[in-house]
Amino acid sequence: MQPHNSRFLLQMWAMNCNSFPCIPWNLLVSCVKHPDLTVDSERHLADSLIAWLASNNEQVECWHNTGDDCSGILKEIRISLLPLWFAAGKRRCCYFSKLAEESIDATLNLMTRPSTSMMNVSGDVDSRHFKIRLTQYTKKVDLSGCPQMNSRILLMSMLPCSYSTDLMLTKVVKQYSISLEWTDGDRCQNSSALLPTLSFEAVEEVDISNCPRLPLEASIECFCKSFPSMKIFKAAHHLNFKMTKLVQLLQKCPLLEEIDLAVDISPVIPSRVSIVSSSPAISLRASTESLEIHSYPWPASNLYTTRPLLANVTKLTLEGRVDLSVTDTGISVLILRCVKLHSLVVCDTSFGHNSALALRSGIPNLNDFPTLHVGKNHAKSLASEFQVLHVGGCRGVDETSLSELISETPMLKSLCLRETLIVDDTLYSFLGSSLEMLDVSDTKVLEITEAHEVWSSGQ
């Protein structure tokens, strides 16, 4: 069997094909134990095996009566890496209830006593149960919903298998991972370069959303080195975040197209959240980037000629980010450097006058950037190709700025303006005919029905 077939059988078939229960038992076992078994997440493997056992219940019962315990295949699942919500939801599953309880216990131990829980990992025959499955065929790494995930597990998964027998390297990894827990990650950058981490060229998507014990800055350093082909990065609900680190991520991962750093602020009422630093007079001073977007000569030519452009980023999500470092100017800097951006979700952030102005700016002198492949429409404005624009709850931008911005977004399919300062006239400035979703709740808009009829008719 070719290695890549393992991924096909245990993920694609289990999720999408009715023929999966027909896979012979011996073949299933062979796939699960194959060293190149490739799954996005341990829960996908668990779901697949549970689905097979449930569909072959009569055969399973027959084997059980003869003394054969086929459920032993479930022990191949690395229960320490299962999302907590997944394990909790499987406690009543007849095939998985015991392992679900063990998974919950392991998760809680890693959360409360990480050092003790992993004390015997080095040299332990079961240390593989703490390692994330990464192979040369891995395209997506989904660690979302794992509150037990920490820097040591992450590092251990990206080191050669031989590291467990190297006592000196094991000690370095332990000290480095502990130091990450107490620093912002920047101080450890030089030390990380000394670690012999592997590179997984096929990985294109990484999701570490809802992993509160995994330091974001340290993770970015690790991913930049081990996942050079990463195109999608999701780290939603991470509270500790620096805008400067995001800029570094974009620079070190030039193929990156989508970034999701959203924060869920519910049940906090968005209108009661104060937006920090939305004034257009604020300038960003980080890494010598002192920028005052409001004073730029149109169309912001100074930025384009002095800062590197990031051509591949098409989707940016910062929803709910009211961090002190995520200011209106900070957002505008990112916008101006992501010249292929067509989706921006920044609800309940400091998005304001600077950011709106950045979206309306054009890219001057494209001939100065021969390596940049940008359509002619981009010369009109960055917003001219936008398909998704969500700025709900952003009160730092006035009605005039929003009206001018909307007038330059004819390609929009999804527009969120809830709790902003718009009025009826704002919507009439929209010239597109492809809008599929519009949210103007809690605004002063009164004639939405008439406006919708105008858009539907294509004016």
GROMACS .gro file of C-alpha atoms in nm:
model
  459
    1MET     CA    1   0.000   0.000   0.000
    2GLN     CA    2   0.126   0.347  -0.086
    3PRO     CA    3   0.161   0.573   0.220
    4HIS     CA    4  -0.072   0.841   0.091
    5ASN     CA    5  -0.359   0.589   0.078
    6SER     CA    6  -0.373   0.589   0.459
    7ARG     CA    7  -0.496   0.945   0.464
    8PHE     CA    8  -0.749   0.878   0.189
    9LEU     CA    9  -0.899   0.573   0.360
   10LEU     CA   10  -0.921   0.707   0.712
   11GLN     CA   11  -1.026   1.062   0.649
   12MET     CA   12  -1.189   1.111   0.313
   13TRP     CA   13  -1.377   0.782   0.310
   14ALA     CA   14  -1.486   0.802   0.671
   15MET     CA   15  -1.627   1.149   0.631
   16ASN     CA   16  -1.767   1.137   0.279
   17CYS     CA   17  -1.803   0.783   0.146
   18ASN     CA   18  -2.060   0.519   0.236
   19SER     CA   19  -1.813   0.248   0.135
   20PHE     CA   20  -1.591   0.307   0.437
   21PRO     CA   21  -1.760   0.039   0.655
   22CYS     CA   22  -1.676  -0.216   0.383
   23ILE     CA   23  -1.304  -0.178   0.432
   24PRO     CA   24  -1.163  -0.514   0.548
   25TRP     CA   25  -1.053  -0.526   0.910
   26ASN     CA   26  -0.694  -0.624   0.832
   27LEU     CA   27  -0.659  -0.336   0.587
   28LEU     CA   28  -0.802  -0.094   0.844
   29VAL     CA   29  -0.551  -0.210   1.106
   30SER     CA   30  -0.267  -0.181   0.856
   31CYS     CA   31  -0.367   0.176   0.772
   32VAL     CA   32  -0.395   0.285   1.135
   33LYS     CA   33  -0.055   0.145   1.225
   34HIS     CA   34   0.116   0.276   0.914
   35PRO     CA   35   0.397   0.521   1.004
   36ASP     CA   36   0.280   0.759   0.733
   37LEU     CA   37  -0.080   0.770   0.850
   38THR     CA   38  -0.185   1.130   0.783
   39VAL     CA   39  -0.482   1.300   0.948
   40ASP     CA   40  -0.560   1.666   1.010
   41SER     CA   41  -0.647   1.603   1.373
   42GLU     CA   42  -0.653   1.311   1.615
   43ARG     CA   43  -1.029   1.353   1.643
   44HIS     CA   44  -1.064   1.270   1.273
   45LEU     CA   45  -0.897   0.936   1.336
   46ALA     CA   46  -1.119   0.874   1.639
   47ASP     CA   47  -1.433   0.961   1.446
   48SER     CA   48  -1.333   0.731   1.161
   49LEU     CA   49  -1.265   0.430   1.381
   50ILE     CA   50  -1.583   0.480   1.583
   51ALA     CA   51  -1.780   0.503   1.259
   52TRP     CA   52  -1.630   0.178   1.133
   53LEU     CA   53  -1.702  -0.009   1.459
   54ALA     CA   54  -2.059   0.121   1.472
   55SER     CA   55  -2.127   0.016   1.113
   56ASN     CA   56  -1.986  -0.331   1.176
   57ASN     CA   57  -2.155  -0.381   1.512
   58GLU     CA   58  -2.265  -0.741   1.449
   59GLN     CA   59  -1.917  -0.846   1.344
   60VAL     CA   60  -1.769  -0.665   1.644
   61GLU     CA   61  -2.009  -0.842   1.881
   62CYS     CA   62  -1.919  -1.177   1.724
   63TRP     CA   63  -1.550  -1.113   1.775
   64HIS     CA   64  -1.616  -1.004   2.132
   65ASN     CA   65  -1.799  -1.330   2.208
   66THR     CA   66  -1.505  -1.531   2.078
   67GLY     CA   67  -1.259  -1.343   2.291
   68ASP     CA   68  -1.123  -1.110   2.022
   69ASP     CA   69  -1.125  -0.749   2.134
   70CYS     CA   70  -1.118  -0.551   1.811
   71SER     CA   71  -1.174  -0.229   2.004
   72GLY     CA   72  -0.802  -0.243   2.082
   73ILE     CA   73  -0.746  -0.053   1.759
   74LEU     CA   74  -0.880   0.255   1.939
   75LYS     CA   75  -0.569   0.254   2.154
   76GLU     CA   76  -0.380   0.378   1.851
   77ILE     CA   77  -0.555   0.711   1.903
   78ARG     CA   78  -0.336   0.964   2.082
   79ILE     CA   79  -0.592   1.058   2.343
   80SER     CA   80  -0.368   1.324   2.498
   81LEU     CA   81  -0.409   1.527   2.179
   82LEU     CA   82  -0.786   1.513   2.148
   83PRO     CA   83  -0.985   1.836   2.186
   84LEU     CA   84  -1.147   1.853   2.528
   85TRP     CA   85  -1.492   1.921   2.382
   86PHE     CA   86  -1.461   1.613   2.161
   87ALA     CA   87  -1.363   1.379   2.444
   88ALA     CA   88  -1.642   1.514   2.665
   89GLY     CA   89  -1.894   1.451   2.389
   90LYS     CA   90  -1.788   1.087   2.352
   91ARG     CA   91  -1.828   0.982   2.715
   92ARG     CA   92  -2.152   0.802   2.634
   93CYS     CA   93  -2.019   0.629   2.323
   94CYS     CA   94  -2.020   0.254   2.389
   95TYR     CA   95  -1.693   0.207   2.198
   96PHE     CA   96  -1.510   0.508   2.329
   97SER     CA   97  -1.643   0.591   2.677
   98LYS     CA   98  -1.343   0.457   2.866
   99LEU     CA   99  -1.090   0.626   2.639
  100ALA     CA  100  -1.293   0.946   2.653
  101GLU     CA  101  -1.257   0.954   3.031
  102GLU     CA  102  -0.885   0.881   3.001
  103SER     CA  103  -0.852   1.160   2.746
  104ILE     CA  104  -1.026   1.408   2.977
  105ASP     CA  105  -0.801   1.307   3.268
  106ALA     CA  106  -0.489   1.340   3.051
  107THR     CA  107  -0.603   1.682   2.931
  108LEU     CA  108  -0.670   1.809   3.282
  109ASN     CA  109  -0.333   1.677   3.402
  110LEU     CA  110  -0.152   1.852   3.119
  111MET     CA  111  -0.337   2.173   3.198
  112THR     CA  112  -0.272   2.168   3.571
  113ARG     CA  113   0.061   1.981   3.592
  114PRO     CA  114   0.226   1.996   3.248
  115SER     CA  115   0.579   1.926   3.372
  116THR     CA  116   0.476   1.626   3.582
  117SER     CA  117   0.251   1.482   3.312
  118MET     CA  118   0.531   1.488   3.054
  119MET     CA  119   0.816   1.400   3.290
  120ASN     CA  120   0.865   1.053   3.147
  121VAL     CA  121   0.807   1.138   2.784
  122SER     CA  122   1.177   1.120   2.691
  123GLY     CA  123   1.278   0.763   2.621
  124ASP     CA  124   0.929   0.637   2.703
  125VAL     CA  125   0.786   0.386   2.455
  126ASP     CA  126   0.456   0.577   2.473
  127SER     CA  127   0.608   0.919   2.411
  128ARG     CA  128   0.462   0.907   2.060
  129HIS     CA  129   0.119   0.961   2.216
  130PHE     CA  130   0.228   1.317   2.292
  131LYS     CA  131   0.348   1.384   1.938
  132ILE     CA  132   0.131   1.552   1.677
  133ARG     CA  133   0.104   1.338   1.363
  134LEU     CA  134   0.320   1.509   1.103
  135THR     CA  135   0.428   1.337   0.783
  136GLN     CA  136   0.557   1.444   0.444
  137TYR     CA  137   0.195   1.427   0.322
  138THR     CA  138   0.040   1.648   0.594
  139LYS     CA  139  -0.142   1.945   0.444
  140LYS     CA  140  -0.342   2.064   0.743
  141VAL     CA  141  -0.259   2.069   1.115
  142ASP     CA  142  -0.571   2.119   1.326
  143LEU     CA  143  -0.501   2.159   1.698
  144SER     CA  144  -0.804   2.376   1.768
  145GLY     CA  145  -0.994   2.323   2.091
  146CYS     CA  146  -0.700   2.165   2.273
  147PRO     CA  147  -0.647   2.365   2.597
  148GLN     CA  148  -0.375   2.117   2.698
  149MET     CA  149  -0.155   2.199   2.399
  150ASN     CA  150   0.173   2.355   2.509
  151SER     CA  151   0.507   2.456   2.362
  152ARG     CA  152   0.684   2.133   2.462
  153ILE     CA  153   0.434   1.914   2.276
  154LEU     CA  154   0.466   2.139   1.974
  155LEU     CA  155   0.847   2.132   1.976
  156MET     CA  156   0.865   1.759   2.043
  157SER     CA  157   0.643   1.693   1.741
  158MET     CA  158   0.877   1.881   1.509
  159LEU     CA  159   1.202   1.719   1.617
  160PRO     CA  160   1.356   1.403   1.469
  161CYS     CA  161   1.252   1.079   1.635
  162SER     CA  162   1.608   1.029   1.751
  163TYR     CA  163   1.584   1.326   1.986
  164SER     CA  164   1.428   1.110   2.261
  165THR     CA  165   1.754   0.918   2.295
  166ASP     CA  166   1.966   1.232   2.302
  167LEU     CA  167   1.971   1.335   2.665
  168MET     CA  168   2.141   1.667   2.596
  169LEU     CA  169   1.888   1.765   2.330
  170THR     CA  170   1.603   1.651   2.553
  171LYS     CA  171   1.731   1.881   2.829
  172VAL     CA  172   1.756   2.174   2.586
  173VAL     CA  173   1.402   2.119   2.464
  174LYS     CA  174   1.273   2.106   2.819
  175GLN     CA  175   1.450   2.426   2.922
  176TYR     CA  176   1.349   2.606   2.604
  177SER     CA  177   0.982   2.508   2.631
  178ILE     CA  178   0.970   2.616   2.996
  179SER     CA  179   1.127   2.951   2.911
  180LEU     CA  180   0.861   3.008   2.647
  181GLU     CA  181   0.595   2.988   2.911
  182TRP     CA  182   0.750   3.286   3.091
  183THR     CA  183   0.854   3.513   2.804
  184ASP     CA  184   0.694   3.673   2.503
  185GLY     CA  185   0.885   3.444   2.268
  186ASP     CA  186   1.122   3.708   2.131
  187ARG     CA  187   1.395   3.634   2.385
  188CYS     CA  188   1.399   3.270   2.282
  189GLN     CA  189   1.430   3.325   1.909
  190ASN     CA  190   1.806   3.268   1.903
  191SER     CA  191   1.775   2.949   2.108
  192SER     CA  192   1.507   2.807   1.878
  193ALA     CA  193   1.742   2.841   1.582
  194LEU     CA  194   1.971   2.585   1.747
  195LEU     CA  195   1.702   2.317   1.765
  196PRO     CA  196   1.709   2.062   1.477
  197THR     CA  197   1.342   2.101   1.390
  198LEU     CA  198   1.211   1.928   1.080
  199SER     CA  199   1.050   2.100   0.785
  200PHE     CA  200   0.715   1.982   0.651
  201GLU     CA  201   0.684   2.135   0.307
  202ALA     CA  202   0.331   2.009   0.234
  203VAL     CA  203   0.161   2.184   0.529
  204GLU     CA  204  -0.058   2.469   0.401
  205GLU     CA  205  -0.301   2.526   0.688
  206VAL     CA  206  -0.249   2.551   1.065
  207ASP     CA  207  -0.526   2.602   1.321
  208ILE     CA  208  -0.437   2.666   1.687
  209SER     CA  209  -0.762   2.839   1.779
  210ASN     CA  210  -0.869   2.796   2.142
  211CYS     CA  211  -0.528   2.674   2.256
  212PRO     CA  212  -0.473   2.922   2.543
  213ARG     CA  213  -0.160   2.752   2.680
  214LEU     CA  214   0.022   2.763   2.349
  215PRO     CA  215   0.218   3.093   2.336
  216LEU     CA  216   0.120   3.264   2.012
  217GLU     CA  217   0.449   3.441   1.945
  218ALA     CA  218   0.654   3.127   2.014
  219SER     CA  219   0.423   2.921   1.794
  220ILE     CA  220   0.466   3.162   1.506
  221GLU     CA  221   0.844   3.128   1.529
  222CYS     CA  222   0.809   2.751   1.519
  223PHE     CA  223   0.562   2.746   1.229
  224CYS     CA  224   0.768   2.983   1.017
  225LYS     CA  225   1.056   2.739   1.038
  226SER     CA  226   0.876   2.406   1.007
  227PHE     CA  227   0.587   2.502   0.776
  228PRO     CA  228   0.744   2.722   0.505
  229SER     CA  229   0.451   2.662   0.267
  230MET     CA  230   0.183   2.774   0.513
  231LYS     CA  231  -0.101   2.961   0.340
  232ILE     CA  232  -0.370   2.966   0.609
  233PHE     CA  233  -0.308   3.050   0.974
  234LYS     CA  234  -0.587   3.045   1.233
  235ALA     CA  235  -0.530   3.146   1.594
  236ALA     CA  236  -0.872   3.267   1.701
  237HIS     CA  237  -0.939   3.347   2.067
  238HIS     CA  238  -0.575   3.402   2.164
  239LEU     CA  239  -0.581   3.697   2.403
  240ASN     CA  240  -0.210   3.777   2.416
  241PHE     CA  241  -0.112   3.920   2.080
  242LYS     CA  242   0.120   4.185   1.936
  243MET     CA  243   0.065   4.355   1.602
  244THR     CA  244   0.441   4.361   1.541
  245LYS     CA  245   0.447   3.982   1.562
  246LEU     CA  246   0.178   3.961   1.295
  247VAL     CA  247   0.390   4.176   1.066
  248GLN     CA  248   0.683   3.939   1.127
  249LEU     CA  249   0.461   3.642   1.047
  250LEU     CA  250   0.367   3.798   0.715
  251GLN     CA  251   0.729   3.866   0.632
  252LYS     CA  252   0.856   3.519   0.725
  253CYS     CA  253   0.571   3.333   0.554
  254PRO     CA  254   0.546   3.498   0.211
  255LEU     CA  255   0.294   3.242   0.086
  256LEU     CA  256   0.043   3.323   0.360
  257GLU     CA  257  -0.301   3.407   0.218
  258GLU     CA  258  -0.547   3.389   0.508
  259ILE     CA  259  -0.507   3.497   0.871
  260ASP     CA  260  -0.770   3.456   1.143
  261LEU     CA  261  -0.696   3.617   1.480
  262ALA     CA  262  -1.056   3.683   1.582
  263VAL     CA  263  -1.163   3.709   1.945
  264ASP     CA  264  -1.514   3.630   2.062
  265ILE     CA  265  -1.626   3.923   2.277
  266SER     CA  266  -1.974   3.787   2.343
  267PRO     CA  267  -2.158   3.790   2.581
  268VAL     CA  268  -2.004   4.135   2.616
  269ILE     CA  269  -2.227   4.384   2.438
  270PRO     CA  270  -2.019   4.527   2.148
  271SER     CA  271  -2.168   4.877   2.182
  272ARG     CA  272  -2.046   4.887   2.543
  273VAL     CA  273  -1.685   4.807   2.450
  274SER     CA  274  -1.463   5.111   2.427
  275ILE     CA  275  -1.239   5.116   2.120
  276VAL     CA  276  -0.883   5.215   2.201
  277SER     CA  277  -0.678   5.451   1.983
  278SER     CA  278  -0.920   5.501   1.695
  279SER     CA  279  -0.813   5.864   1.649
  280PRO     CA  280  -0.659   5.937   1.306
  281ALA     CA  281  -0.391   6.141   1.479
  282ILE     CA  282  -0.238   5.832   1.643
  283SER     CA  283   0.081   5.703   1.481
  284LEU     CA  284   0.230   5.356   1.504
  285ARG     CA  285   0.579   5.346   1.650
  286ALA     CA  286   0.709   4.992   1.637
  287SER     CA  287   1.027   4.869   1.470
  288THR     CA  288   1.092   5.228   1.348
  289GLU     CA  289   0.761   5.227   1.160
  290SER     CA  290   0.642   5.574   1.253
  291LEU     CA  291   0.346   5.627   1.023
  292GLU     CA  292   0.077   5.892   1.014
  293ILE     CA  293  -0.166   5.766   0.754
  294HIS     CA  294  -0.393   6.067   0.773
  295SER     CA  295  -0.114   6.294   0.650
  296TYR     CA  296  -0.004   6.077   0.359
  297PRO     CA  297  -0.011   6.229   0.012
  298TRP     CA  298  -0.275   6.045  -0.186
  299PRO     CA  299  -0.247   5.758  -0.256
  300ALA     CA  300  -0.016   5.676   0.033
  301SER     CA  301   0.286   5.655  -0.193
  302ASN     CA  302   0.537   5.698   0.091
  303LEU     CA  303   0.441   5.367   0.246
  304TYR     CA  304   0.458   5.173  -0.077
  305THR     CA  305   0.800   5.302  -0.167
  306THR     CA  306   0.956   5.248   0.176
  307ARG     CA  307   0.793   4.926   0.301
  308PRO     CA  308   0.787   4.576   0.146
  309LEU     CA  309   0.455   4.473  -0.004
  310LEU     CA  310   0.289   4.147   0.099
  311ALA     CA  311   0.124   4.033  -0.220
  312ASN     CA  312  -0.037   3.705  -0.122
  313VAL     CA  313  -0.256   3.790   0.178
  314THR     CA  314  -0.617   3.786   0.060
  315LYS     CA  315  -0.815   3.735   0.382
  316LEU     CA  316  -0.755   3.903   0.719
  317THR     CA  317  -0.972   3.849   1.028
  318LEU     CA  318  -0.911   4.056   1.342
  319GLU     CA  319  -1.266   4.056   1.476
  320GLY     CA  320  -1.295   4.158   1.840
  321ARG     CA  321  -0.933   4.269   1.872
  322VAL     CA  322  -0.934   4.574   2.096
  323ASP     CA  323  -0.577   4.512   2.211
  324LEU     CA  324  -0.369   4.823   2.268
  325SER     CA  325  -0.137   4.715   1.986
  326VAL     CA  326  -0.419   4.669   1.733
  327THR     CA  327  -0.491   5.036   1.668
  328ASP     CA  328  -0.654   5.207   1.374
  329THR     CA  329  -0.312   5.298   1.239
  330GLY     CA  330  -0.183   4.946   1.296
  331ILE     CA  331  -0.470   4.802   1.094
  332SER     CA  332  -0.417   5.059   0.819
  333VAL     CA  333  -0.050   4.964   0.795
  334LEU     CA  334  -0.143   4.601   0.732
  335ILE     CA  335  -0.405   4.699   0.476
  336LEU     CA  336  -0.161   4.912   0.282
  337ARG     CA  337   0.091   4.629   0.267
  338CYS     CA  338  -0.153   4.355   0.163
  339VAL     CA  339  -0.226   4.460  -0.192
  340LYS     CA  340  -0.432   4.153  -0.285
  341LEU     CA  341  -0.661   4.173   0.016
  342HIS     CA  342  -1.025   4.104  -0.076
  343SER     CA  343  -1.171   4.002   0.260
  344LEU     CA  344  -1.143   4.209   0.579
  345VAL     CA  345  -1.328   4.115   0.898
  346VAL     CA  346  -1.255   4.372   1.170
  347CYS     CA  347  -1.583   4.401   1.361
  348ASP     CA  348  -1.551   4.550   1.710
  349THR     CA  349  -1.194   4.672   1.658
  350SER     CA  350  -1.026   5.012   1.631
  351PHE     CA  351  -1.090   5.027   1.255
  352GLY     CA  352  -1.137   5.398   1.189
  353HIS     CA  353  -1.053   5.689   0.960
  354ASN     CA  354  -0.697   5.572   0.886
  355SER     CA  355  -0.809   5.222   0.792
  356ALA     CA  356  -1.091   5.347   0.570
  357LEU     CA  357  -0.847   5.582   0.399
  358ALA     CA  358  -0.601   5.297   0.347
  359LEU     CA  359  -0.868   5.086   0.176
  360ARG     CA  360  -0.947   5.371  -0.060
  361SER     CA  361  -0.584   5.429  -0.153
  362GLY     CA  362  -0.441   5.305  -0.480
  363ILE     CA  363  -0.104   5.145  -0.553
  364PRO     CA  364   0.120   5.395  -0.732
  365ASN     CA  365   0.388   5.310  -0.986
  366LEU     CA  366   0.329   4.937  -1.017
  367ASN     CA  367   0.627   4.924  -1.252
  368ASP     CA  368   0.845   4.972  -0.945
  369PHE     CA  369   0.737   4.625  -0.825
  370PRO     CA  370   0.818   4.385  -1.117
  371THR     CA  371   0.771   4.075  -0.902
  372LEU     CA  372   0.421   4.176  -0.800
  373HIS     CA  373   0.136   4.046  -1.012
  374VAL     CA  374  -0.156   4.276  -0.945
  375GLY     CA  375  -0.456   4.343  -1.168
  376LYS     CA  376  -0.521   4.687  -1.314
  377ASN     CA  377  -0.824   4.735  -1.092
  378HIS     CA  378  -0.597   4.758  -0.790
  379ALA     CA  379  -0.460   5.085  -0.924
  380LYS     CA  380  -0.803   5.238  -0.859
  381SER     CA  381  -0.817   5.146  -0.493
  382LEU     CA  382  -0.747   4.854  -0.264
  383ALA     CA  383  -1.121   4.824  -0.198
  384SER     CA  384  -1.219   4.793  -0.564
  385GLU     CA  385  -1.186   4.412  -0.560
  386PHE     CA  386  -1.323   4.357  -0.209
  387GLN     CA  387  -1.581   4.081  -0.166
  388VAL     CA  388  -1.613   4.079   0.214
  389LEU     CA  389  -1.605   4.386   0.439
  390HIS     CA  390  -1.718   4.353   0.801
  391VAL     CA  391  -1.671   4.664   1.016
  392GLY     CA  392  -1.965   4.621   1.253
  393GLY     CA  393  -1.927   4.792   1.589
  394CYS     CA  394  -1.643   5.015   1.466
  395ARG     CA  395  -1.747   5.362   1.585
  396GLY     CA  396  -1.412   5.521   1.513
  397VAL     CA  397  -1.507   5.577   1.148
  398ASP     CA  398  -1.765   5.844   1.060
  399GLU     CA  399  -2.051   5.831   0.813
  400THR     CA  400  -1.867   6.030   0.547
  401SER     CA  401  -1.567   5.796   0.549
  402LEU     CA  402  -1.792   5.491   0.532
  403SER     CA  403  -1.993   5.638   0.247
  404GLU     CA  404  -1.680   5.715   0.047
  405LEU     CA  405  -1.541   5.368   0.118
  406ILE     CA  406  -1.860   5.186   0.020
  407SER     CA  407  -1.878   5.379  -0.306
  408GLU     CA  408  -1.551   5.214  -0.408
  409THR     CA  409  -1.649   4.852  -0.331
  410PRO     CA  410  -1.868   4.742  -0.627
  411MET     CA  411  -1.767   4.375  -0.596
  412LEU     CA  412  -1.889   4.326  -0.239
  413LYS     CA  413  -2.085   4.011  -0.158
  414SER     CA  414  -2.092   4.043   0.221
  415LEU     CA  415  -2.115   4.375   0.410
  416CYS     CA  416  -2.153   4.421   0.786
  417LEU     CA  417  -2.217   4.775   0.915
  418ARG     CA  418  -2.403   4.698   1.236
  419GLU     CA  419  -2.374   4.955   1.514
  420THR     CA  420  -2.191   5.206   1.293
  421LEU     CA  421  -2.276   5.569   1.221
  422ILE     CA  422  -2.434   5.507   0.881
  423VAL     CA  423  -2.764   5.654   0.757
  424ASP     CA  424  -2.980   5.588   0.451
  425ASP     CA  425  -2.762   5.798   0.221
  426THR     CA  426  -2.460   5.584   0.310
  427LEU     CA  427  -2.616   5.275   0.156
  428TYR     CA  428  -2.718   5.458  -0.160
  429SER     CA  429  -2.351   5.526  -0.228
  430PHE     CA  430  -2.301   5.154  -0.290
  431LEU     CA  431  -2.283   5.089  -0.665
  432GLY     CA  432  -2.254   4.710  -0.672
  433SER     CA  433  -2.509   4.445  -0.766
  434SER     CA  434  -2.355   4.128  -0.619
  435LEU     CA  435  -2.437   4.182  -0.251
  436GLU     CA  436  -2.560   3.863  -0.081
  437MET     CA  437  -2.538   3.955   0.289
  438LEU     CA  438  -2.601   4.291   0.456
  439ASP     CA  439  -2.610   4.366   0.828
  440VAL     CA  440  -2.720   4.718   0.928
  441SER     CA  441  -2.874   4.626   1.262
  442ASP     CA  442  -2.866   4.892   1.534
  443THR     CA  443  -2.803   5.177   1.291
  444LYS     CA  444  -3.008   5.475   1.174
  445VAL     CA  445  -3.088   5.312   0.840
  446LEU     CA  446  -3.463   5.321   0.774
  447GLU     CA  447  -3.513   5.250   0.404
  448ILE     CA  448  -3.326   4.920   0.370
  449THR     CA  449  -3.603   4.758   0.165
  450GLU     CA  450  -3.593   5.026  -0.104
  451ALA     CA  451  -3.214   5.015  -0.113
  452HIS     CA  452  -3.221   4.638  -0.154
  453GLU     CA  453  -3.455   4.670  -0.451
  454VAL     CA  454  -3.216   4.916  -0.616
  455TRP     CA  455  -2.918   4.680  -0.571
  456SER     CA  456  -3.113   4.376  -0.691
  457SER     CA  457  -3.206   4.556  -1.013
  458GLY     CA  458  -2.840   4.637  -1.071
  459GLN     CA  459  -2.932   5.005  -1.087
   0.00000   0.00000   0.00000
